[in-house]
Amino acid sequence: MRFPGISASVLDVVGQTPLVALDRLSAGLRARVLGKYEAANPGLSVKDRPALQIIEDAERTGVIKPGDTVIERTSGNMGTGLAIACALKGYKLVIVMSAGNSLERQKAIKALGAKIVLVPQVNGRPGQVTGDDLKAVERVTNELTVKLKAFRADQFKNRSSVKAHYTGTGPEIWKQTGGKVDVYVGVVGSSGSFTGIVRYLKKKNPNLRAVVVEPTAASILSGKRKTPGRHKLQGVGYMEIPQLYDPGLVDEFISIGDAEAMRTARKLARTEGMLVGYTAGANVAAALRVAKRAKRPMNIVTILCDSGMKYLSTGLFD
Ligand SMILES: Cc1ncc(COP(=O)(O)O)c(C=O)c1O
């Protein structure tokens, strides 16, 4: 029997996240900064939506059936999202990640029943995964995909990621703001969220301004740096231009350093009561910069990508 107040499973809880006005941080400014609270997803991040979409699209097209093995290389959030979807739908899941990623991420994925393959770092430090580290992870993932005859979720290429945000996150933001969204500010990892959300919002409002946020040390999309350096924003700022990235959607780039991202994450916790991670800190720092220069009232929307609970073993809140 179905009751309207009961979700059939945790998969029904993915998405429909709150949009929270960060009015205490933007006090005194003309513009309003609104945070899409993706940490409220069951896996505590923005990657639950694409993870579920990837599995459901693969099921629909007959690529996988329950009992099959799914594999992915991930810094953790996609792994958690996939682990939730695979646990509910009956898939074996193998997650390949760099040993440089935080311990919480590894433990959460294991707890959800997935198998973790840790790849030793080539030249990064714990908490700082480099391009070379990622290449090593990619090599191992390719080998295991063949060996296990697994379906690779392939978040960096799979267009289901864009679809999840084009059909979910974007329309939710539009509805939650009553169609009044002037600027979107967002980091780029796979670019699934940036491309999907901006494509939808620009379709609805061609005057929307889209701002890409990059780690200062890895500002390669804006062309400010040719060789990416180390930074602490796990999940974004890789050394390649992602396949899902569409430069035609971008109006501006803002670079944010580790210190500013961390400072802003701490302020979010203390001032807004929102415990979020490094990339959320970077997003809000960039959104506040846009808000400070705004000459008229406007809504600036950004993403609070994941929970600060994932970074308690790092120095984020020390
Ligand atoms: C913490 C965090 N923030 C932001 C992102 C970027 O999201 P996207 O892959 O949609 O660009 C990711 C992606 O994994 C992430 O883990």
Tab-separated table of C-alpha atoms and ligand atoms in Angstrom:
chain	number	residue	atom	x	y	z
A	1	MET	CA	0.000	0.000	0.000
A	2	ARG	CA	1.318	3.485	-0.842
A	3	PHE	CA	1.003	6.387	1.568
A	4	PRO	CA	1.623	9.901	0.237
A	5	GLY	CA	3.961	10.776	3.125
A	6	ILE	CA	6.200	7.710	2.695
A	7	SER	CA	9.033	7.443	0.156
A	8	ALA	CA	9.185	4.004	-1.458
A	9	SER	CA	12.972	3.947	-1.016
A	10	VAL	CA	15.843	6.344	-0.419
A	11	LEU	CA	16.115	6.744	-4.202
A	12	ASP	CA	12.925	8.793	-4.063
A	13	VAL	CA	14.700	11.170	-1.684
A	14	VAL	CA	17.358	12.108	-4.274
A	15	GLY	CA	16.834	15.672	-5.533
A	16	GLN	CA	14.178	18.245	-4.558
A	17	THR	CA	16.792	19.954	-2.382
A	18	PRO	CA	16.130	23.271	-0.595
A	19	LEU	CA	17.310	26.624	-1.958
A	20	VAL	CA	18.513	28.590	1.064
A	21	ALA	CA	19.017	32.367	1.185
A	22	LEU	CA	22.465	33.126	2.599
A	23	ASP	CA	21.185	36.467	3.888
A	24	ARG	CA	23.501	36.652	6.866
A	25	LEU	CA	26.605	36.333	4.666
A	26	SER	CA	25.272	38.805	2.101
A	27	ALA	CA	23.885	41.295	4.669
A	28	GLY	CA	24.123	44.874	3.406
A	29	LEU	CA	24.584	43.869	-0.233
A	30	ARG	CA	22.066	44.651	-2.968
A	31	ALA	CA	22.158	41.144	-4.384
A	32	ARG	CA	20.924	37.997	-2.704
A	33	VAL	CA	23.015	34.801	-2.697
A	34	LEU	CA	20.956	31.592	-2.747
A	35	GLY	CA	22.556	28.226	-2.010
A	36	LYS	CA	21.138	25.048	-3.561
A	37	TYR	CA	21.680	22.717	-0.643
A	38	GLU	CA	22.839	19.547	-2.404
A	39	ALA	CA	24.319	18.272	0.849
A	40	ALA	CA	20.697	17.403	1.706
A	41	ASN	CA	20.778	14.455	-0.722
A	42	PRO	CA	21.021	10.960	0.859
A	43	GLY	CA	24.703	10.650	-0.130
A	44	LEU	CA	25.255	14.219	1.116
A	45	SER	CA	26.314	15.572	-2.300
A	46	VAL	CA	25.414	16.928	-5.727
A	47	LYS	CA	26.499	13.629	-7.309
A	48	ASP	CA	23.534	11.531	-6.122
A	49	ARG	CA	21.431	12.874	-8.982
A	50	PRO	CA	23.810	11.965	-11.855
A	51	ALA	CA	24.676	8.635	-10.201
A	52	LEU	CA	21.040	7.566	-10.174
A	53	GLN	CA	20.465	8.893	-13.696
A	54	ILE	CA	23.474	6.966	-15.057
A	55	ILE	CA	22.237	3.678	-13.558
A	56	GLU	CA	18.621	4.207	-14.629
A	57	ASP	CA	19.576	5.220	-18.188
A	58	ALA	CA	21.841	2.138	-18.464
A	59	GLU	CA	18.978	-0.061	-17.226
A	60	ARG	CA	16.502	1.510	-19.617
A	61	THR	CA	18.781	0.970	-22.622
A	62	GLY	CA	19.491	-2.639	-21.594
A	63	VAL	CA	23.203	-2.074	-20.930
A	64	ILE	CA	22.983	-3.498	-17.384
A	65	LYS	CA	20.740	-5.824	-15.427
A	66	PRO	CA	20.685	-6.586	-11.673
A	67	GLY	CA	23.653	-8.741	-10.632
A	68	ASP	CA	26.032	-7.015	-13.066
A	69	THR	CA	29.143	-5.142	-11.927
A	70	VAL	CA	29.366	-1.365	-12.118
A	71	ILE	CA	32.761	0.352	-11.883
A	72	GLU	CA	33.827	3.974	-11.551
A	73	ARG	CA	36.831	6.128	-10.818
A	74	THR	CA	35.818	8.787	-8.355
A	75	SER	CA	37.055	11.116	-5.660
A	76	GLY	CA	34.200	9.892	-3.560
A	77	ASN	CA	30.931	11.726	-4.049
A	78	MET	CA	30.001	9.925	-7.263
A	79	GLY	CA	31.036	6.714	-5.528
A	80	THR	CA	28.638	7.351	-2.670
A	81	GLY	CA	25.800	8.176	-5.078
A	82	LEU	CA	26.463	5.046	-7.117
A	83	ALA	CA	26.751	2.905	-3.974
A	84	ILE	CA	23.287	4.023	-2.872
A	85	ALA	CA	21.755	3.340	-6.301
A	86	CYS	CA	23.547	-0.036	-6.640
A	87	ALA	CA	22.575	-1.157	-3.113
A	88	LEU	CA	18.908	-0.528	-3.880
A	89	LYS	CA	18.935	-1.929	-7.392
A	90	GLY	CA	21.121	-5.005	-6.842
A	91	TYR	CA	24.389	-4.220	-8.643
A	92	LYS	CA	27.932	-5.024	-7.498
A	93	LEU	CA	29.961	-1.842	-7.342
A	94	VAL	CA	33.739	-1.378	-7.584
A	95	ILE	CA	35.069	2.112	-6.832
A	96	VAL	CA	38.600	3.076	-7.818
A	97	MET	CA	39.995	6.124	-6.042
A	98	SER	CA	43.235	7.834	-5.195
A	99	ALA	CA	44.644	7.165	-1.735
A	100	GLY	CA	44.814	10.983	-1.423
A	101	ASN	CA	41.062	11.323	-0.941
A	102	SER	CA	39.650	11.787	2.521
A	103	LEU	CA	39.128	8.770	4.744
A	104	GLU	CA	35.453	9.582	5.377
A	105	ARG	CA	34.727	9.154	1.686
A	106	GLN	CA	36.336	5.723	1.521
A	107	LYS	CA	34.564	4.533	4.647
A	108	ALA	CA	31.129	5.764	3.584
A	109	ILE	CA	31.326	3.971	0.238
A	110	LYS	CA	32.461	0.753	1.914
A	111	ALA	CA	29.648	1.023	4.449
A	112	LEU	CA	27.160	1.171	1.571
A	113	GLY	CA	28.421	-2.183	0.316
A	114	ALA	CA	30.812	-1.254	-2.490
A	115	LYS	CA	34.325	-2.583	-2.967
A	116	ILE	CA	37.075	0.040	-2.878
A	117	VAL	CA	40.314	-0.153	-4.850
A	118	LEU	CA	42.803	2.448	-3.572
A	119	VAL	CA	45.507	3.644	-5.969
A	120	PRO	CA	48.704	4.964	-4.324
A	121	GLN	CA	49.535	8.624	-5.032
A	122	VAL	CA	52.221	9.370	-7.627
A	123	ASN	CA	53.235	12.846	-6.473
A	124	GLY	CA	50.339	14.322	-4.488
A	125	ARG	CA	50.028	14.675	-0.738
A	126	PRO	CA	47.158	13.300	1.361
A	127	GLY	CA	44.181	15.568	0.741
A	128	GLN	CA	45.714	16.906	-2.498
A	129	VAL	CA	45.185	14.738	-5.553
A	130	THR	CA	47.255	15.743	-8.596
A	131	GLY	CA	46.772	15.177	-12.329
A	132	ASP	CA	49.409	12.426	-12.246
A	133	ASP	CA	47.566	10.747	-9.366
A	134	LEU	CA	44.381	10.790	-11.452
A	135	LYS	CA	46.129	9.306	-14.482
A	136	ALA	CA	47.212	6.381	-12.306
A	137	VAL	CA	43.605	5.929	-11.104
A	138	GLU	CA	42.412	5.997	-14.718
A	139	ARG	CA	44.895	3.274	-15.744
A	140	VAL	CA	43.757	0.951	-12.955
A	141	THR	CA	40.069	1.624	-13.732
A	142	ASN	CA	40.563	0.744	-17.404
A	143	GLU	CA	42.294	-2.529	-16.538
A	144	LEU	CA	39.629	-3.550	-14.023
A	145	THR	CA	36.743	-2.639	-16.345
A	146	VAL	CA	38.000	-5.189	-18.882
A	147	LYS	CA	38.931	-7.804	-16.280
A	148	LEU	CA	35.563	-7.662	-14.471
A	149	LYS	CA	33.479	-7.154	-17.644
A	150	ALA	CA	32.008	-4.218	-15.762
A	151	PHE	CA	29.811	-1.317	-16.842
A	152	ARG	CA	31.762	1.881	-16.393
A	153	ALA	CA	29.563	4.716	-15.149
A	154	ASP	CA	32.077	7.146	-16.700
A	155	GLN	CA	30.927	10.342	-15.010
A	156	PHE	CA	33.375	12.440	-17.054
A	157	LYS	CA	31.857	11.371	-20.372
A	158	ASN	CA	28.383	10.078	-19.592
A	159	ARG	CA	25.765	12.579	-20.772
A	160	SER	CA	23.289	11.241	-18.198
A	161	SER	CA	25.089	13.556	-15.736
A	162	VAL	CA	24.094	16.604	-17.759
A	163	LYS	CA	20.578	15.200	-18.167
A	164	ALA	CA	20.151	14.768	-14.383
A	165	HIS	CA	20.852	18.457	-13.836
A	166	TYR	CA	19.016	19.666	-16.955
A	167	THR	CA	15.846	17.834	-15.960
A	168	GLY	CA	16.241	18.079	-12.169
A	169	THR	CA	18.427	20.735	-10.569
A	170	GLY	CA	17.869	23.422	-13.233
A	171	PRO	CA	14.048	23.258	-13.208
A	172	GLU	CA	14.044	23.111	-9.390
A	173	ILE	CA	16.092	26.348	-9.208
A	174	TRP	CA	13.789	27.983	-11.754
A	175	LYS	CA	10.712	27.018	-9.789
A	176	GLN	CA	12.157	27.867	-6.375
A	177	THR	CA	13.101	31.400	-7.504
A	178	GLY	CA	9.817	31.921	-9.331
A	179	GLY	CA	11.873	32.352	-12.520
A	180	LYS	CA	13.922	35.153	-10.976
A	181	VAL	CA	17.495	33.998	-11.308
A	182	ASP	CA	20.036	36.472	-12.677
A	183	VAL	CA	23.389	34.784	-12.150
A	184	TYR	CA	24.525	31.172	-11.732
A	185	VAL	CA	27.905	30.610	-10.097
A	186	GLY	CA	29.426	27.117	-10.064
A	187	VAL	CA	32.567	24.993	-9.927
A	188	VAL	CA	33.358	22.504	-12.678
A	189	GLY	CA	34.411	18.921	-12.027
A	190	SER	CA	32.911	16.673	-14.695
A	191	SER	CA	30.858	19.775	-15.616
A	192	GLY	CA	27.661	17.726	-15.434
A	193	SER	CA	26.105	20.185	-12.994
A	194	PHE	CA	27.365	23.404	-14.623
A	195	THR	CA	26.405	22.362	-18.156
A	196	GLY	CA	23.018	20.869	-17.234
A	197	ILE	CA	21.912	23.677	-14.915
A	198	VAL	CA	23.144	26.578	-17.069
A	199	ARG	CA	21.771	25.086	-20.274
A	200	TYR	CA	18.324	24.845	-18.679
A	201	LEU	CA	18.416	28.262	-17.001
A	202	LYS	CA	19.670	30.008	-20.168
A	203	LYS	CA	16.885	28.375	-22.154
A	204	LYS	CA	14.413	29.930	-19.717
A	205	ASN	CA	16.293	33.241	-19.356
A	206	PRO	CA	18.780	33.982	-22.167
A	207	ASN	CA	20.054	36.980	-20.138
A	208	LEU	CA	21.237	34.768	-17.271
A	209	ARG	CA	24.937	35.258	-16.507
A	210	ALA	CA	26.932	32.064	-15.934
A	211	VAL	CA	30.137	32.181	-13.894
A	212	VAL	CA	32.639	29.316	-13.705
A	213	VAL	CA	34.522	29.021	-10.407
A	214	GLU	CA	38.032	27.560	-10.603
A	215	PRO	CA	40.676	26.827	-7.981
A	216	THR	CA	43.370	29.519	-8.375
A	217	ALA	CA	46.031	26.835	-8.716
A	218	ALA	CA	44.136	25.063	-11.517
A	219	SER	CA	42.534	27.883	-13.511
A	220	ILE	CA	42.897	26.142	-16.839
A	221	LEU	CA	39.370	26.635	-18.224
A	222	SER	CA	39.924	30.400	-18.132
A	223	GLY	CA	43.387	29.874	-19.616
A	224	LYS	CA	45.037	31.662	-16.696
A	225	ARG	CA	47.246	28.672	-16.009
A	226	LYS	CA	48.647	26.170	-18.454
A	227	THR	CA	49.886	23.705	-15.874
A	228	PRO	CA	47.536	23.006	-12.987
A	229	GLY	CA	49.033	23.004	-9.525
A	230	ARG	CA	47.936	21.547	-6.220
A	231	HIS	CA	44.779	22.700	-4.505
A	232	LYS	CA	42.351	21.438	-1.869
A	233	LEU	CA	39.063	21.559	-3.773
A	234	GLN	CA	38.500	17.799	-4.076
A	235	GLY	CA	36.190	16.929	-6.959
A	236	VAL	CA	36.980	19.901	-9.220
A	237	GLY	CA	39.867	21.599	-11.003
A	238	TYR	CA	41.395	18.706	-12.898
A	239	MET	CA	44.080	19.044	-15.506
A	240	GLU	CA	41.838	18.311	-18.483
A	241	ILE	CA	38.992	20.243	-20.036
A	242	PRO	CA	36.008	17.955	-19.280
A	243	GLN	CA	34.141	16.534	-22.265
A	244	LEU	CA	30.821	17.655	-20.776
A	245	TYR	CA	32.046	21.256	-20.479
A	246	ASP	CA	30.526	23.730	-22.952
A	247	PRO	CA	32.544	26.973	-23.177
A	248	GLY	CA	29.679	28.602	-25.097
A	249	LEU	CA	27.649	28.721	-21.859
A	250	VAL	CA	30.229	30.711	-19.885
A	251	ASP	CA	30.141	34.487	-19.360
A	252	GLU	CA	32.874	34.867	-16.765
A	253	PHE	CA	35.520	33.029	-14.731
A	254	ILE	CA	36.395	33.602	-11.079
A	255	SER	CA	39.413	31.972	-9.420
A	256	ILE	CA	39.260	31.170	-5.721
A	257	GLY	CA	42.244	30.073	-3.632
A	258	ASP	CA	42.213	27.380	-0.947
A	259	ALA	CA	42.360	29.928	1.890
A	260	GLU	CA	39.316	31.898	0.681
A	261	ALA	CA	37.317	28.700	0.031
A	262	MET	CA	38.108	27.429	3.530
A	263	ARG	CA	37.411	30.771	5.191
A	264	THR	CA	34.036	30.924	3.477
A	265	ALA	CA	33.150	27.312	4.397
A	266	ARG	CA	33.865	28.184	8.050
A	267	LYS	CA	31.728	31.314	7.792
A	268	LEU	CA	28.913	29.271	6.256
A	269	ALA	CA	29.057	26.946	9.255
A	270	ARG	CA	29.180	29.660	11.905
A	271	THR	CA	26.949	32.282	10.307
A	272	GLU	CA	24.413	30.259	8.334
A	273	GLY	CA	24.598	27.019	10.298
A	274	MET	CA	25.448	25.129	7.113
A	275	LEU	CA	28.252	22.572	7.398
A	276	VAL	CA	29.508	22.223	3.819
A	277	GLY	CA	32.730	21.312	2.014
A	278	TYR	CA	35.570	23.045	0.163
A	279	THR	CA	33.842	23.479	-3.210
A	280	ALA	CA	30.729	24.926	-1.570
A	281	GLY	CA	33.058	27.383	0.170
A	282	ALA	CA	34.621	28.313	-3.184
A	283	ASN	CA	31.210	28.693	-4.826
A	284	VAL	CA	29.868	30.977	-2.104
A	285	ALA	CA	33.104	33.013	-2.020
A	286	ALA	CA	32.717	33.635	-5.783
A	287	ALA	CA	28.978	34.342	-5.474
A	288	LEU	CA	29.705	36.931	-2.759
A	289	ARG	CA	32.228	38.631	-5.053
A	290	VAL	CA	29.532	38.916	-7.725
A	291	ALA	CA	27.037	40.139	-5.112
A	292	LYS	CA	29.440	42.840	-3.855
A	293	ARG	CA	29.720	44.466	-7.255
A	294	ALA	CA	25.971	44.191	-8.113
A	295	LYS	CA	24.430	47.596	-8.812
A	296	ARG	CA	20.828	46.424	-8.562
A	297	PRO	CA	18.892	43.795	-6.568
A	298	MET	CA	19.319	40.341	-8.087
A	299	ASN	CA	19.340	36.637	-7.284
A	300	ILE	CA	22.672	34.836	-7.531
A	301	VAL	CA	22.322	31.055	-7.292
A	302	THR	CA	25.152	28.725	-6.407
A	303	ILE	CA	25.556	25.104	-5.323
A	304	LEU	CA	26.422	23.879	-1.836
A	305	CYS	CA	27.969	20.768	-3.373
A	306	ASP	CA	28.516	18.518	-0.388
A	307	SER	CA	28.507	18.147	3.370
A	308	GLY	CA	31.305	19.320	5.635
A	309	MET	CA	30.934	15.990	7.453
A	310	LYS	CA	33.016	14.521	4.597
A	311	TYR	CA	36.018	16.669	5.564
A	312	LEU	CA	36.228	16.411	9.328
A	313	SER	CA	39.557	14.569	9.054
A	314	THR	CA	41.003	17.347	6.873
A	315	GLY	CA	41.965	20.772	8.191
A	316	LEU	CA	38.833	22.476	6.860
A	317	PHE	CA	37.301	23.371	10.208
A	318	ASP	CA	40.438	23.459	12.381
B	1	LIG	C1	32.673	18.153	-3.707
B	1	LIG	C2	32.348	18.331	-5.156
B	1	LIG	N1	32.036	19.558	-5.582
B	1	LIG	C3	31.758	19.780	-6.883
B	1	LIG	C4	31.797	18.768	-7.836
B	1	LIG	C5	31.556	19.109	-9.284
B	1	LIG	O1	30.452	18.596	-9.860
B	1	LIG	P1	30.363	18.268	-11.417
B	1	LIG	O2	31.011	16.950	-11.636
B	1	LIG	O3	28.909	18.264	-11.688
B	1	LIG	O4	31.072	19.349	-12.184
B	1	LIG	C6	32.118	17.480	-7.416
B	1	LIG	C7	32.170	16.374	-8.363
B	1	LIG	O5	32.469	15.268	-8.062
B	1	LIG	C8	32.390	17.254	-6.048
B	1	LIG	O6	32.721	16.037	-5.602
